[in-house]
PDB file of C-alpha atoms in Angstrom:
ATOM      1  CA  UNK V 582      57.275-132.821 -34.833  1.00 53.00           C
ATOM      2  CA  UNK V 583      58.056-131.185 -38.154  1.00 60.00           C
ATOM      3  CA  UNK V 584      61.001-133.412 -38.997  1.00 77.00           C
ATOM      4  CA  UNK V 585      60.592-135.564 -42.085  1.00 93.00           C
ATOM      5  CA  UNK V 586      63.653-137.361 -43.386  1.00 96.00           C
ATOM      6  CA  UNK V 587      64.958-137.108 -46.944  1.00 96.00           C
ATOM      7  CA  UNK V 588      64.442-140.864 -47.132  1.00 97.00           C
ATOM      8  CA  UNK V 589      60.718-140.419 -46.534  1.00 98.00           C
ATOM      9  CA  UNK V 590      60.351-137.477 -48.912  1.00 98.00           C
ATOM     10  CA  UNK V 591      61.965-139.493 -51.692  1.00 98.00           C
ATOM     11  CA  UNK V 592      59.447-142.309 -51.227  1.00 99.00           C
ATOM     12  CA  UNK V 593      55.910-140.860 -51.080  1.00 99.00           C
ATOM     13  CA  UNK V 594      53.010-143.189 -50.334  1.00 99.00           C
ATOM     14  CA  UNK V 595      49.350-143.089 -51.359  1.00 99.00           C
ATOM     15  CA  UNK V 596      46.536-144.139 -49.036  1.00 99.00           C
ATOM     16  CA  UNK V 597      42.833-144.722 -49.375  1.00 99.00           C
ATOM     17  CA  UNK V 598      40.649-144.627 -46.276  1.00 99.00           C
ATOM     18  CA  UNK V 599      37.153-146.090 -46.608  1.00 98.00           C
ATOM     19  CA  UNK V 600      34.740-145.278 -43.804  1.00 95.00           C
ATOM     20  CA  UNK V 601      31.095-145.349 -42.836  1.00 91.00           C
ATOM     21  CA  UNK V 602      31.049-143.681 -39.421  1.00 88.00           C
ATOM     22  CA  UNK V 603      33.226-142.071 -36.728  1.00 89.00           C
ATOM     23  CA  UNK V 604      34.968-139.180 -38.433  1.00 95.00           C
ATOM     24  CA  UNK V 605      36.830-138.617 -35.162  1.00 96.00           C
ATOM     25  CA  UNK V 606      38.451-142.042 -35.470  1.00 97.00           C
ATOM     26  CA  UNK V 607      39.581-141.233 -39.005  1.00 97.00           C
ATOM     27  CA  UNK V 608      41.067-137.988 -37.728  1.00 97.00           C
ATOM     28  CA  UNK V 609      43.010-140.022 -35.161  1.00 97.00           C
ATOM     29  CA  UNK V 610      44.229-142.357 -37.913  1.00 98.00           C
ATOM     30  CA  UNK V 611      45.229-139.446 -40.142  1.00 98.00           C
ATOM     31  CA  UNK V 612      47.166-137.869 -37.301  1.00 97.00           C
ATOM     32  CA  UNK V 613      49.336-140.996 -37.175  1.00 98.00           C
ATOM     33  CA  UNK V 614      49.913-141.558 -40.899  1.00 99.00           C
ATOM     34  CA  UNK V 615      49.841-138.002 -42.259  1.00 98.00           C
ATOM     35  CA  UNK V 616      52.923-136.578 -43.927  1.00 98.00           C
ATOM     36  CA  UNK V 617      52.886-133.506 -46.191  1.00 97.00           C
ATOM     37  CA  UNK V 618      54.524-135.404 -49.058  1.00 98.00           C
ATOM     38  CA  UNK V 619      52.160-138.416 -48.973  1.00 99.00           C
ATOM     39  CA  UNK V 620      48.706-138.525 -50.582  1.00 99.00           C
ATOM     40  CA  UNK V 621      45.353-139.534 -49.126  1.00 99.00           C
ATOM     41  CA  UNK V 622      41.925-140.264 -50.595  1.00 99.00           C
ATOM     42  CA  UNK V 623      38.995-140.618 -48.198  1.00 98.00           C
ATOM     43  CA  UNK V 624      35.868-142.435 -49.347  1.00 98.00           C
ATOM     44  CA  UNK V 625      32.791-141.867 -47.199  1.00 97.00           C
ATOM     45  CA  UNK V 626      29.918-144.294 -47.698  1.00 96.00           C
ATOM     46  CA  UNK V 627      27.184-142.496 -49.633  1.00 95.00           C
ATOM     47  CA  UNK V 628      24.620-143.666 -47.068  1.00 93.00           C
ATOM     48  CA  UNK V 629      26.613-142.304 -44.115  1.00 94.00           C
ATOM     49  CA  UNK V 630      25.154-139.686 -41.807  1.00 94.00           C
ATOM     50  CA  UNK V 631      25.487-136.294 -43.571  1.00 94.00           C
ATOM     51  CA  UNK V 632      27.321-135.005 -40.491  1.00 94.00           C
ATOM     52  CA  UNK V 633      30.071-137.585 -41.063  1.00 95.00           C
ATOM     53  CA  UNK V 634      30.481-136.457 -44.662  1.00 94.00           C
ATOM     54  CA  UNK V 635      30.581-132.777 -43.674  1.00 96.00           C
ATOM     55  CA  UNK V 636      33.126-133.497 -40.912  1.00 96.00           C
ATOM     56  CA  UNK V 637      35.409-135.283 -43.370  1.00 97.00           C
ATOM     57  CA  UNK V 638      35.113-132.464 -45.901  1.00 96.00           C
ATOM     58  CA  UNK V 639      36.068-130.004 -43.157  1.00 96.00           C
ATOM     59  CA  UNK V 640      39.206-132.027 -42.378  1.00 96.00           C
ATOM     60  CA  UNK V 641      40.119-132.241 -46.061  1.00 97.00           C
ATOM     61  CA  UNK V 642      39.872-128.476 -46.507  1.00 97.00           C
ATOM     62  CA  UNK V 643      42.754-128.089 -44.050  1.00 96.00           C
ATOM     63  CA  UNK V 644      45.109-130.521 -45.798  1.00 97.00           C
ATOM     64  CA  UNK V 645      46.121-129.914 -49.432  1.00 97.00           C
ATOM     65  CA  UNK V 646      47.271-133.485 -50.074  1.00 98.00           C
ATOM     66  CA  UNK V 647      44.072-135.109 -48.778  1.00 99.00           C
ATOM     67  CA  UNK V 648      41.057-135.474 -51.075  1.00 98.00           C
ATOM     68  CA  UNK V 649      37.546-136.843 -50.829  1.00 98.00           C
ATOM     69  CA  UNK V 650      36.826-139.532 -53.417  1.00 98.00           C
ATOM     70  CA  UNK V 651      35.473-138.037 -56.637  1.00 98.00           C
ATOM     71  CA  UNK V 652      32.488-140.386 -56.474  1.00 98.00           C
ATOM     72  CA  UNK V 653      30.872-141.807 -53.349  1.00 97.00           C
ATOM     73  CA  UNK V 654      29.540-145.360 -53.466  1.00 97.00           C
ATOM     74  CA  UNK V 655      26.786-146.909 -51.362  1.00 96.00           C
ATOM     75  CA  UNK V 656      28.895-149.758 -49.990  1.00 95.00           C
ATOM     76  CA  UNK V 657      27.253-153.115 -49.281  1.00 92.00           C
ATOM     77  CA  UNK V 658      29.167-155.930 -47.627  1.00 89.00           C
ATOM     78  CA  UNK V 659      29.985-158.874 -49.887  1.00 88.00           C
ATOM     79  CA  UNK V 660      29.115-157.013 -53.084  1.00 94.00           C
ATOM     80  CA  UNK V 661      31.198-155.289 -55.737  1.00 96.00           C
ATOM     81  CA  UNK V 662      30.498-151.885 -54.177  1.00 96.00           C
ATOM     82  CA  UNK V 663      33.179-152.653 -51.552  1.00 96.00           C
ATOM     83  CA  UNK V 664      35.768-152.988 -54.293  1.00 98.00           C
ATOM     84  CA  UNK V 665      34.298-150.113 -56.286  1.00 98.00           C
ATOM     85  CA  UNK V 666      34.975-147.661 -53.452  1.00 98.00           C
ATOM     86  CA  UNK V 667      38.634-148.719 -53.486  1.00 98.00           C
ATOM     87  CA  UNK V 668      38.864-148.397 -57.263  1.00 99.00           C
ATOM     88  CA  UNK V 669      37.475-144.854 -57.186  1.00 99.00           C
ATOM     89  CA  UNK V 670      40.203-143.755 -54.772  1.00 99.00           C
ATOM     90  CA  UNK V 671      42.893-145.652 -56.668  1.00 99.00           C
ATOM     91  CA  UNK V 672      42.000-143.858 -59.885  1.00 99.00           C
ATOM     92  CA  UNK V 673      41.824-140.470 -58.175  1.00 99.00           C
ATOM     93  CA  UNK V 674      45.263-140.972 -56.625  1.00 99.00           C
ATOM     94  CA  UNK V 675      46.818-142.321 -59.826  1.00 99.00           C
ATOM     95  CA  UNK V 676      45.529-139.465 -61.978  1.00 98.00           C
ATOM     96  CA  UNK V 677      46.087-136.592 -59.564  1.00 98.00           C
ATOM     97  CA  UNK V 678      49.490-137.453 -58.079  1.00 98.00           C
ATOM     98  CA  UNK V 679      52.364-138.662 -60.243  1.00 97.00           C
ATOM     99  CA  UNK V 680      55.183-139.530 -57.849  1.00 98.00           C
ATOM    100  CA  UNK V 681      53.902-141.944 -55.192  1.00 99.00           C
ATOM    101  CA  UNK V 682      55.553-145.362 -55.023  1.00 99.00           C
ATOM    102  CA  UNK V 683      53.080-147.611 -53.181  1.00 99.00           C
ATOM    103  CA  UNK V 684      49.358-147.682 -52.469  1.00 99.00           C
ATOM    104  CA  UNK V 685      47.949-148.861 -49.126  1.00 99.00           C
ATOM    105  CA  UNK V 686      44.206-149.162 -48.544  1.00 99.00           C
ATOM    106  CA  UNK V 687      42.782-148.667 -45.077  1.00 99.00           C
ATOM    107  CA  UNK V 688      39.438-148.484 -43.335  1.00 97.00           C
ATOM    108  CA  UNK V 689      38.483-145.973 -40.689  1.00 96.00           C
ATOM    109  CA  UNK V 690      38.831-148.659 -38.005  1.00 97.00           C
ATOM    110  CA  UNK V 691      42.532-149.391 -38.483  1.00 98.00           C
ATOM    111  CA  UNK V 692      45.751-148.036 -37.003  1.00 99.00           C
ATOM    112  CA  UNK V 693      49.445-148.196 -37.951  1.00 99.00           C
ATOM    113  CA  UNK V 694      51.848-150.531 -36.185  1.00 99.00           C
ATOM    114  CA  UNK V 695      54.853-149.020 -37.934  1.00 99.00           C
ATOM    115  CA  UNK V 696      55.970-145.411 -38.326  1.00 98.00           C
ATOM    116  CA  UNK V 697      56.041-143.759 -41.731  1.00 98.00           C
ATOM    117  CA  UNK V 698      59.828-144.110 -41.861  1.00 98.00           C
ATOM    118  CA  UNK V 699      59.589-147.811 -41.027  1.00 99.00           C
ATOM    119  CA  UNK V 700      56.935-148.382 -43.705  1.00 99.00           C
ATOM    120  CA  UNK V 701      59.135-146.576 -46.231  1.00 99.00           C
ATOM    121  CA  UNK V 702      62.144-148.748 -45.385  1.00 99.00           C
ATOM    122  CA  UNK V 703      60.085-151.928 -45.566  1.00 99.00           C
ATOM    123  CA  UNK V 704      58.643-151.014 -48.958  1.00 99.00           C
ATOM    124  CA  UNK V 705      62.035-149.915 -50.261  1.00 99.00           C
ATOM    125  CA  UNK V 706      63.263-153.404 -49.394  1.00 99.00           C
ATOM    126  CA  UNK V 707      60.317-154.840 -51.363  1.00 99.00           C
ATOM    127  CA  UNK V 708      61.785-153.401 -54.590  1.00 98.00           C
ATOM    128  CA  UNK V 709      58.395-153.075 -56.253  1.00 99.00           C
ATOM    129  CA  UNK V 710      56.891-156.319 -54.932  1.00 99.00           C
ATOM    130  CA  UNK V 711      53.264-156.310 -53.840  1.00 99.00           C
ATOM    131  CA  UNK V 712      52.017-157.601 -50.509  1.00 99.00           C
ATOM    132  CA  UNK V 713      48.723-159.253 -51.415  1.00 98.00           C
ATOM    133  CA  UNK V 714      47.463-162.399 -49.696  1.00 97.00           C
ATOM    134  CA  UNK V 715      46.208-165.396 -51.637  1.00 96.00           C
ATOM    135  CA  UNK V 716      45.106-169.013 -51.315  1.00 94.00           C
ATOM    136  CA  UNK V 717      43.763-171.530 -53.783  1.00 92.00           C
ATOM    137  CA  UNK V 718      41.306-174.083 -52.508  1.00 84.00           C
ATOM    138  CA  UNK V 719      38.226-175.907 -53.768  1.00 80.00           C
ATOM    139  CA  UNK V 720      36.534-174.657 -50.616  1.00 79.00           C
ATOM    140  CA  UNK V 721      36.187-171.198 -52.184  1.00 82.00           C
ATOM    141  CA  UNK V 722      35.395-172.138 -55.791  1.00 87.00           C
ATOM    142  CA  UNK V 723      31.646-171.861 -55.160  1.00 87.00           C
ATOM    143  CA  UNK V 724      31.978-168.069 -54.892  1.00 91.00           C
ATOM    144  CA  UNK V 725      32.978-167.649 -58.525  1.00 94.00           C
ATOM    145  CA  UNK V 726      31.225-170.605 -60.167  1.00 92.00           C
ATOM    146  CA  UNK V 727      27.843-168.869 -60.192  1.00 92.00           C
ATOM    147  CA  UNK V 728      26.233-165.506 -60.816  1.00 93.00           C
ATOM    148  CA  UNK V 729      25.013-164.263 -57.424  1.00 91.00           C
ATOM    149  CA  UNK V 730      21.963-162.078 -56.834  1.00 87.00           C
ATOM    150  CA  UNK V 731      21.536-160.983 -53.211  1.00 83.00           C
ATOM    151  CA  UNK V 732      24.004-163.690 -52.140  1.00 80.00           C
ATOM    152  CA  UNK V 733      22.016-166.449 -53.862  1.00 86.00           C
ATOM    153  CA  UNK V 734      23.486-168.387 -56.795  1.00 86.00           C
ATOM    154  CA  UNK V 735      21.275-167.910 -59.855  1.00 85.00           C
ATOM    155  CA  UNK V 736      23.068-169.440 -62.810  1.00 91.00           C
ATOM    156  CA  UNK V 737      26.357-171.018 -63.691  1.00 93.00           C
ATOM    157  CA  UNK V 738      29.105-168.610 -64.649  1.00 94.00           C
ATOM    158  CA  UNK V 739      31.528-168.958 -67.519  1.00 95.00           C
ATOM    159  CA  UNK V 740      35.286-169.263 -66.922  1.00 96.00           C
ATOM    160  CA  UNK V 741      37.335-166.183 -66.074  1.00 97.00           C
ATOM    161  CA  UNK V 742      38.847-164.331 -69.041  1.00 98.00           C
ATOM    162  CA  UNK V 743      42.458-164.476 -70.208  1.00 99.00           C
ATOM    163  CA  UNK V 744      43.151-167.861 -68.624  1.00 98.00           C
ATOM    164  CA  UNK V 745      43.153-166.324 -65.141  1.00 98.00           C
ATOM    165  CA  UNK V 746      43.199-168.775 -62.247  1.00 97.00           C
ATOM    166  CA  UNK V 747      41.063-167.441 -59.414  1.00 96.00           C
ATOM    167  CA  UNK V 748      42.468-167.190 -55.899  1.00 96.00           C
ATOM    168  CA  UNK V 749      40.971-165.968 -52.638  1.00 96.00           C
ATOM    169  CA  UNK V 750      42.594-163.220 -50.641  1.00 96.00           C
ATOM    170  CA  UNK V 751      41.933-160.042 -48.722  1.00 95.00           C
ATOM    171  CA  UNK V 752      40.713-156.607 -49.670  1.00 96.00           C
ATOM    172  CA  UNK V 753      43.665-155.229 -47.665  1.00 98.00           C
ATOM    173  CA  UNK V 754      46.649-154.696 -49.966  1.00 99.00           C
ATOM    174  CA  UNK V 755      49.981-152.934 -50.245  1.00 99.00           C
ATOM    175  CA  UNK V 756      50.585-152.517 -53.970  1.00 99.00           C
ATOM    176  CA  UNK V 757      53.147-150.861 -56.201  1.00 99.00           C
ATOM    177  CA  UNK V 758      52.139-148.005 -58.448  1.00 99.00           C
ATOM    178  CA  UNK V 759      52.715-150.333 -61.404  1.00 99.00           C
ATOM    179  CA  UNK V 760      50.170-152.798 -60.026  1.00 99.00           C
ATOM    180  CA  UNK V 761      47.560-150.068 -59.549  1.00 99.00           C
ATOM    181  CA  UNK V 762      48.154-148.770 -63.070  1.00 99.00           C
ATOM    182  CA  UNK V 763      47.743-152.298 -64.471  1.00 99.00           C
ATOM    183  CA  UNK V 764      44.580-152.917 -62.452  1.00 99.00           C
ATOM    184  CA  UNK V 765      42.920-149.738 -63.711  1.00 99.00           C
ATOM    185  CA  UNK V 766      44.187-149.500 -67.287  1.00 99.00           C
ATOM    186  CA  UNK V 767      45.137-152.907 -68.682  1.00 99.00           C
ATOM    187  CA  UNK V 768      42.382-154.411 -70.831  1.00 99.00           C
ATOM    188  CA  UNK V 769      42.808-157.861 -69.285  1.00 99.00           C
ATOM    189  CA  UNK V 770      42.431-156.438 -65.790  1.00 99.00           C
ATOM    190  CA  UNK V 771      39.348-154.505 -66.888  1.00 99.00           C
ATOM    191  CA  UNK V 772      37.830-157.663 -68.361  1.00 99.00           C
ATOM    192  CA  UNK V 773      38.486-159.570 -65.145  1.00 99.00           C
ATOM    193  CA  UNK V 774      37.079-156.734 -63.033  1.00 99.00           C
ATOM    194  CA  UNK V 775      33.848-156.914 -65.025  1.00 98.00           C
ATOM    195  CA  UNK V 776      33.826-160.701 -64.686  1.00 98.00           C
ATOM    196  CA  UNK V 777      34.001-160.669 -60.858  1.00 97.00           C
ATOM    197  CA  UNK V 778      31.260-158.063 -60.410  1.00 97.00           C
ATOM    198  CA  UNK V 779      28.414-160.570 -60.052  1.00 96.00           C
ATOM    199  CA  UNK V 780      30.366-163.139 -58.028  1.00 96.00           C
ATOM    200  CA  UNK V 781      30.227-163.457 -54.256  1.00 93.00           C
ATOM    201  CA  UNK V 782      32.699-161.360 -52.230  1.00 95.00           C
ATOM    202  CA  UNK V 783      34.552-159.998 -55.277  1.00 96.00           C
ATOM    203  CA  UNK V 784      36.715-157.904 -52.932  1.00 96.00           C
ATOM    204  CA  UNK V 785      38.413-161.162 -51.930  1.00 96.00           C
ATOM    205  CA  UNK V 786      38.947-162.223 -55.554  1.00 98.00           C
ATOM    206  CA  UNK V 787      39.982-159.291 -57.738  1.00 98.00           C
ATOM    207  CA  UNK V 788      43.208-157.994 -56.190  1.00 99.00           C
ATOM    208  CA  UNK V 789      44.627-161.385 -55.253  1.00 98.00           C
ATOM    209  CA  UNK V 790      43.900-163.103 -58.580  1.00 98.00           C
ATOM    210  CA  UNK V 791      45.687-160.393 -60.557  1.00 99.00           C
ATOM    211  CA  UNK V 792      48.655-160.744 -58.226  1.00 99.00           C
ATOM    212  CA  UNK V 793      48.947-164.530 -58.572  1.00 98.00           C
ATOM    213  CA  UNK V 794      48.772-165.155 -62.322  1.00 98.00           C
ATOM    214  CA  UNK V 795      52.369-164.746 -63.551  1.00 98.00           C
ATOM    215  CA  UNK V 796      51.435-164.985 -67.235  1.00 98.00           C
ATOM    216  CA  UNK V 797      49.747-161.572 -66.916  1.00 99.00           C
ATOM    217  CA  UNK V 798      53.111-159.984 -66.005  1.00 99.00           C
ATOM    218  CA  UNK V 799      51.476-157.658 -63.488  1.00 99.00           C
ATOM    219  CA  UNK V 800      54.168-155.382 -61.993  1.00 99.00           C
ATOM    220  CA  UNK V 801      55.224-156.570 -58.552  1.00 99.00           C
ATOM    221  CA  UNK V 802      53.088-159.705 -58.693  1.00 99.00           C
ATOM    222  CA  UNK V 803      54.097-163.119 -57.365  1.00 98.00           C
ATOM    223  CA  UNK V 804      55.760-165.627 -59.674  1.00 97.00           C
ATOM    224  CA  UNK V 805      56.364-168.320 -57.057  1.00 95.00           C
ATOM    225  CA  UNK V 806      54.547-171.633 -56.918  1.00 89.00           C
ATOM    226  CA  UNK V 807      53.276-171.781 -53.341  1.00 89.00           C
ATOM    227  CA  UNK V 808      51.202-168.678 -52.732  1.00 91.00           C
ATOM    228  CA  UNK V 809      49.891-169.922 -49.374  1.00 89.00           C
ATOM    229  CA  UNK V 810      53.348-170.060 -47.781  1.00 89.00           C
ATOM    230  CA  UNK V 811      54.359-166.427 -48.224  1.00 95.00           C
ATOM    231  CA  UNK V 812      53.728-164.140 -45.239  1.00 96.00           C
ATOM    232  CA  UNK V 813      51.187-161.324 -45.409  1.00 98.00           C
ATOM    233  CA  UNK V 814      52.453-158.219 -43.642  1.00 98.00           C
ATOM    234  CA  UNK V 815      49.892-155.592 -44.617  1.00 99.00           C
ATOM    235  CA  UNK V 816      47.496-156.362 -41.800  1.00 98.00           C
ATOM    236  CA  UNK V 817      47.384-157.808 -38.296  1.00 98.00           C
ATOM    237  CA  UNK V 818      43.858-159.196 -38.094  1.00 97.00           C
ATOM    238  CA  UNK V 819      42.509-161.955 -35.876  1.00 97.00           C
ATOM    239  CA  UNK V 820      39.756-164.310 -37.026  1.00 95.00           C
ATOM    240  CA  UNK V 821      37.608-166.226 -34.580  1.00 96.00           C
ATOM    241  CA  UNK V 822      37.568-169.414 -36.654  1.00 91.00           C
ATOM    242  CA  UNK V 823      41.392-169.502 -36.693  1.00 90.00           C
ATOM    243  CA  UNK V 824      42.095-168.956 -32.992  1.00 85.00           C
ATOM    244  CA  UNK V 825      39.022-168.288 -30.824  1.00 88.00           C
ATOM    245  CA  UNK V 826      41.140-167.621 -27.707  1.00 89.00           C
ATOM    246  CA  UNK V 827      43.396-164.999 -29.295  1.00 92.00           C
ATOM    247  CA  UNK V 828      41.252-161.876 -28.851  1.00 97.00           C
ATOM    248  CA  UNK V 829      41.398-159.797 -25.654  1.00 97.00           C
ATOM    249  CA  UNK V 830      38.703-157.362 -26.751  1.00 98.00           C
ATOM    250  CA  UNK V 831      35.544-158.683 -28.388  1.00 98.00           C
ATOM    251  CA  UNK V 832      34.521-160.527 -31.519  1.00 97.00           C
ATOM    252  CA  UNK V 833      32.525-158.617 -34.128  1.00 96.00           C
ATOM    253  CA  UNK V 834      31.428-160.597 -37.182  1.00 93.00           C
ATOM    254  CA  UNK V 835      34.219-163.081 -36.389  1.00 95.00           C
ATOM    255  CA  UNK V 836      36.935-160.361 -36.382  1.00 97.00           C
ATOM    256  CA  UNK V 837      38.673-159.240 -33.195  1.00 98.00           C
ATOM    257  CA  UNK V 838      38.065-155.700 -31.989  1.00 98.00           C
ATOM    258  CA  UNK V 839      41.249-155.212 -30.009  1.00 98.00           C
ATOM    259  CA  UNK V 840      41.450-154.498 -26.295  1.00 98.00           C
ATOM    260  CA  UNK V 841      44.319-153.503 -23.972  1.00 98.00           C
ATOM    261  CA  UNK V 842      45.313-157.152 -23.586  1.00 98.00           C
ATOM    262  CA  UNK V 843      46.283-157.205 -27.269  1.00 98.00           C
ATOM    263  CA  UNK V 844      48.791-154.342 -27.011  1.00 99.00           C
ATOM    264  CA  UNK V 845      51.839-156.538 -26.418  1.00 98.00           C
ATOM    265  CA  UNK V 846      51.248-158.416 -29.648  1.00 98.00           C
ATOM    266  CA  UNK V 847      50.277-155.279 -31.576  1.00 98.00           C
ATOM    267  CA  UNK V 848      53.520-153.524 -30.670  1.00 98.00           C
ATOM    268  CA  UNK V 849      55.769-156.487 -31.498  1.00 98.00           C
ATOM    269  CA  UNK V 850      54.372-157.855 -34.780  1.00 98.00           C
ATOM    270  CA  UNK V 851      56.163-157.411 -38.121  1.00 98.00           C
ATOM    271  CA  UNK V 852      52.916-156.238 -39.744  1.00 99.00           C
ATOM    272  CA  UNK V 853      52.142-152.716 -40.900  1.00 99.00           C
ATOM    273  CA  UNK V 854      48.594-152.014 -39.711  1.00 99.00           C
ATOM    274  CA  UNK V 855      46.010-153.533 -37.373  1.00 99.00           C
ATOM    275  CA  UNK V 856      42.330-154.193 -38.006  1.00 98.00           C
ATOM    276  CA  UNK V 857      40.188-153.432 -36.088  1.00 97.00           C
ATOM    277  CA  UNK V 858      39.398-150.873 -33.410  1.00 98.00           C
ATOM    278  CA  UNK V 859      36.090-149.349 -32.335  1.00 97.00           C
ATOM    279  CA  UNK V 860      35.981-145.774 -31.109  1.00 95.00           C
ATOM    280  CA  UNK V 861      34.523-145.863 -27.614  1.00 94.00           C
ATOM    281  CA  UNK V 862      35.191-149.568 -26.989  1.00 97.00           C
ATOM    282  CA  UNK V 863      37.957-149.928 -24.411  1.00 97.00           C
ATOM    283  CA  UNK V 864      39.409-146.530 -25.413  1.00 97.00           C
ATOM    284  CA  UNK V 865      42.607-147.216 -23.498  1.00 98.00           C
ATOM    285  CA  UNK V 866      43.625-149.514 -26.360  1.00 98.00           C
ATOM    286  CA  UNK V 867      43.869-146.791 -28.996  1.00 98.00           C
ATOM    287  CA  UNK V 868      45.131-144.243 -26.471  1.00 98.00           C
ATOM    288  CA  UNK V 869      48.074-146.445 -25.510  1.00 98.00           C
ATOM    289  CA  UNK V 870      48.788-147.501 -29.082  1.00 99.00           C
ATOM    290  CA  UNK V 871      48.696-143.882 -30.256  1.00 98.00           C
ATOM    291  CA  UNK V 872      51.134-142.807 -27.554  1.00 98.00           C
ATOM    292  CA  UNK V 873      53.458-145.719 -28.330  1.00 99.00           C
ATOM    293  CA  UNK V 874      53.376-144.857 -32.048  1.00 98.00           C
ATOM    294  CA  UNK V 875      54.049-141.156 -31.363  1.00 98.00           C
ATOM    295  CA  UNK V 876      56.961-141.967 -29.063  1.00 98.00           C
ATOM    296  CA  UNK V 877      58.501-144.337 -31.605  1.00 98.00           C
ATOM    297  CA  UNK V 878      58.205-141.684 -34.317  1.00 97.00           C
ATOM    298  CA  UNK V 879      59.757-139.040 -32.058  1.00 97.00           C
ATOM    299  CA  UNK V 880      62.625-141.326 -31.071  1.00 97.00           C
ATOM    300  CA  UNK V 881      63.423-142.055 -34.722  1.00 96.00           C
ATOM    301  CA  UNK V 882      63.559-138.377 -35.628  1.00 95.00           C
ATOM    302  CA  UNK V 883      65.757-137.643 -32.615  1.00 95.00           C
ATOM    303  CA  UNK V 884      68.158-140.448 -33.522  1.00 94.00           C
ATOM    304  CA  UNK V 885      67.282-142.515 -30.454  1.00 95.00           C
ATOM    305  CA  UNK V 886      65.888-145.493 -32.367  1.00 95.00           C
ATOM    306  CA  UNK V 887      66.931-147.101 -35.651  1.00 95.00           C
ATOM    307  CA  UNK V 888      64.787-149.546 -37.599  1.00 96.00           C
ATOM    308  CA  UNK V 889      66.281-152.054 -40.026  1.00 96.00           C
ATOM    309  CA  UNK V 890      64.074-153.635 -42.689  1.00 97.00           C
ATOM    310  CA  UNK V 891      66.551-156.424 -43.437  1.00 97.00           C
ATOM    311  CA  UNK V 892      64.142-159.178 -42.342  1.00 97.00           C
ATOM    312  CA  UNK V 893      61.689-158.158 -45.073  1.00 98.00           C
ATOM    313  CA  UNK V 894      63.971-158.161 -48.119  1.00 97.00           C
ATOM    314  CA  UNK V 895      64.120-161.959 -48.449  1.00 97.00           C
ATOM    315  CA  UNK V 896      60.405-162.642 -48.104  1.00 98.00           C
ATOM    316  CA  UNK V 897      59.021-164.860 -50.905  1.00 98.00           C
ATOM    317  CA  UNK V 898      56.949-162.069 -52.454  1.00 98.00           C
ATOM    318  CA  UNK V 899      60.165-160.065 -52.864  1.00 98.00           C
ATOM    319  CA  UNK V 900      62.389-162.894 -54.081  1.00 98.00           C
ATOM    320  CA  UNK V 901      59.782-164.115 -56.601  1.00 98.00           C
ATOM    321  CA  UNK V 902      58.422-160.755 -57.744  1.00 98.00           C
ATOM    322  CA  UNK V 903      57.758-159.879 -61.367  1.00 98.00           C
ATOM    323  CA  UNK V 904      59.574-156.718 -62.392  1.00 93.00           C
TER     324      UNK V 904
END
């Protein structure tokens, strides 16, 4: 299918893909989300098997709008290196490509639940609003009250700079170009980025806190009062502690690795992407989802299916966005 609509071409997207293993799974993901007018940055963990890195570089050589991150980070769970890998790709995409509208970060174990045209229509309806999850609860304050060394609290930490109220969220985001520019270049954002580096799980603090402090005037951020009530559409992800009976695949570190029994929900949700899938685990899951996604894309281009994003335009993050 070579058809790409004018609507899509006028609204280019930027993606980061962070991976550690399974270059073949990333190739499968790219096949679904690739468009010649979008932009893609792939970050391969510095400690990955050299064959994985060489495979990714081989893929990138074939696609002029796909780059390998300019610096590869040795990513460790729960530490700032997780966020650092994202920031490297964000900066590469912001500096190299001048016309993309939104940034979406992915891992190699995710897959789209919407076509490119559908994602474009949804984000057009967002009118610059970000989709970044956030909650505020005393339950999570411990993570940022202390300096952590190897996950152990060592000493009490001073308050965050610039009167920022900390929230907890997800590393998965869909953010406007204005948000990304603020995150990377505004002095207050830089100060806060440095402040979170020695906290616990800074990936769940940085993006969300910048999005939920209206006095910062971050483009596309949330100015409403109840951050917990707004929906989060960037990711369909099941947690064991929330609903232990909801997964039809297997649990891995309390996150569902989807199986065929999850396909009905995956193909009917309003969310954009699903996390997570394992290459080789119940392969029918990704095979069926890939075929469904291809067929939906084909039907749209042939005029057999029309998607309306009207249900998204009145979501709280859109209504209460900072412009």
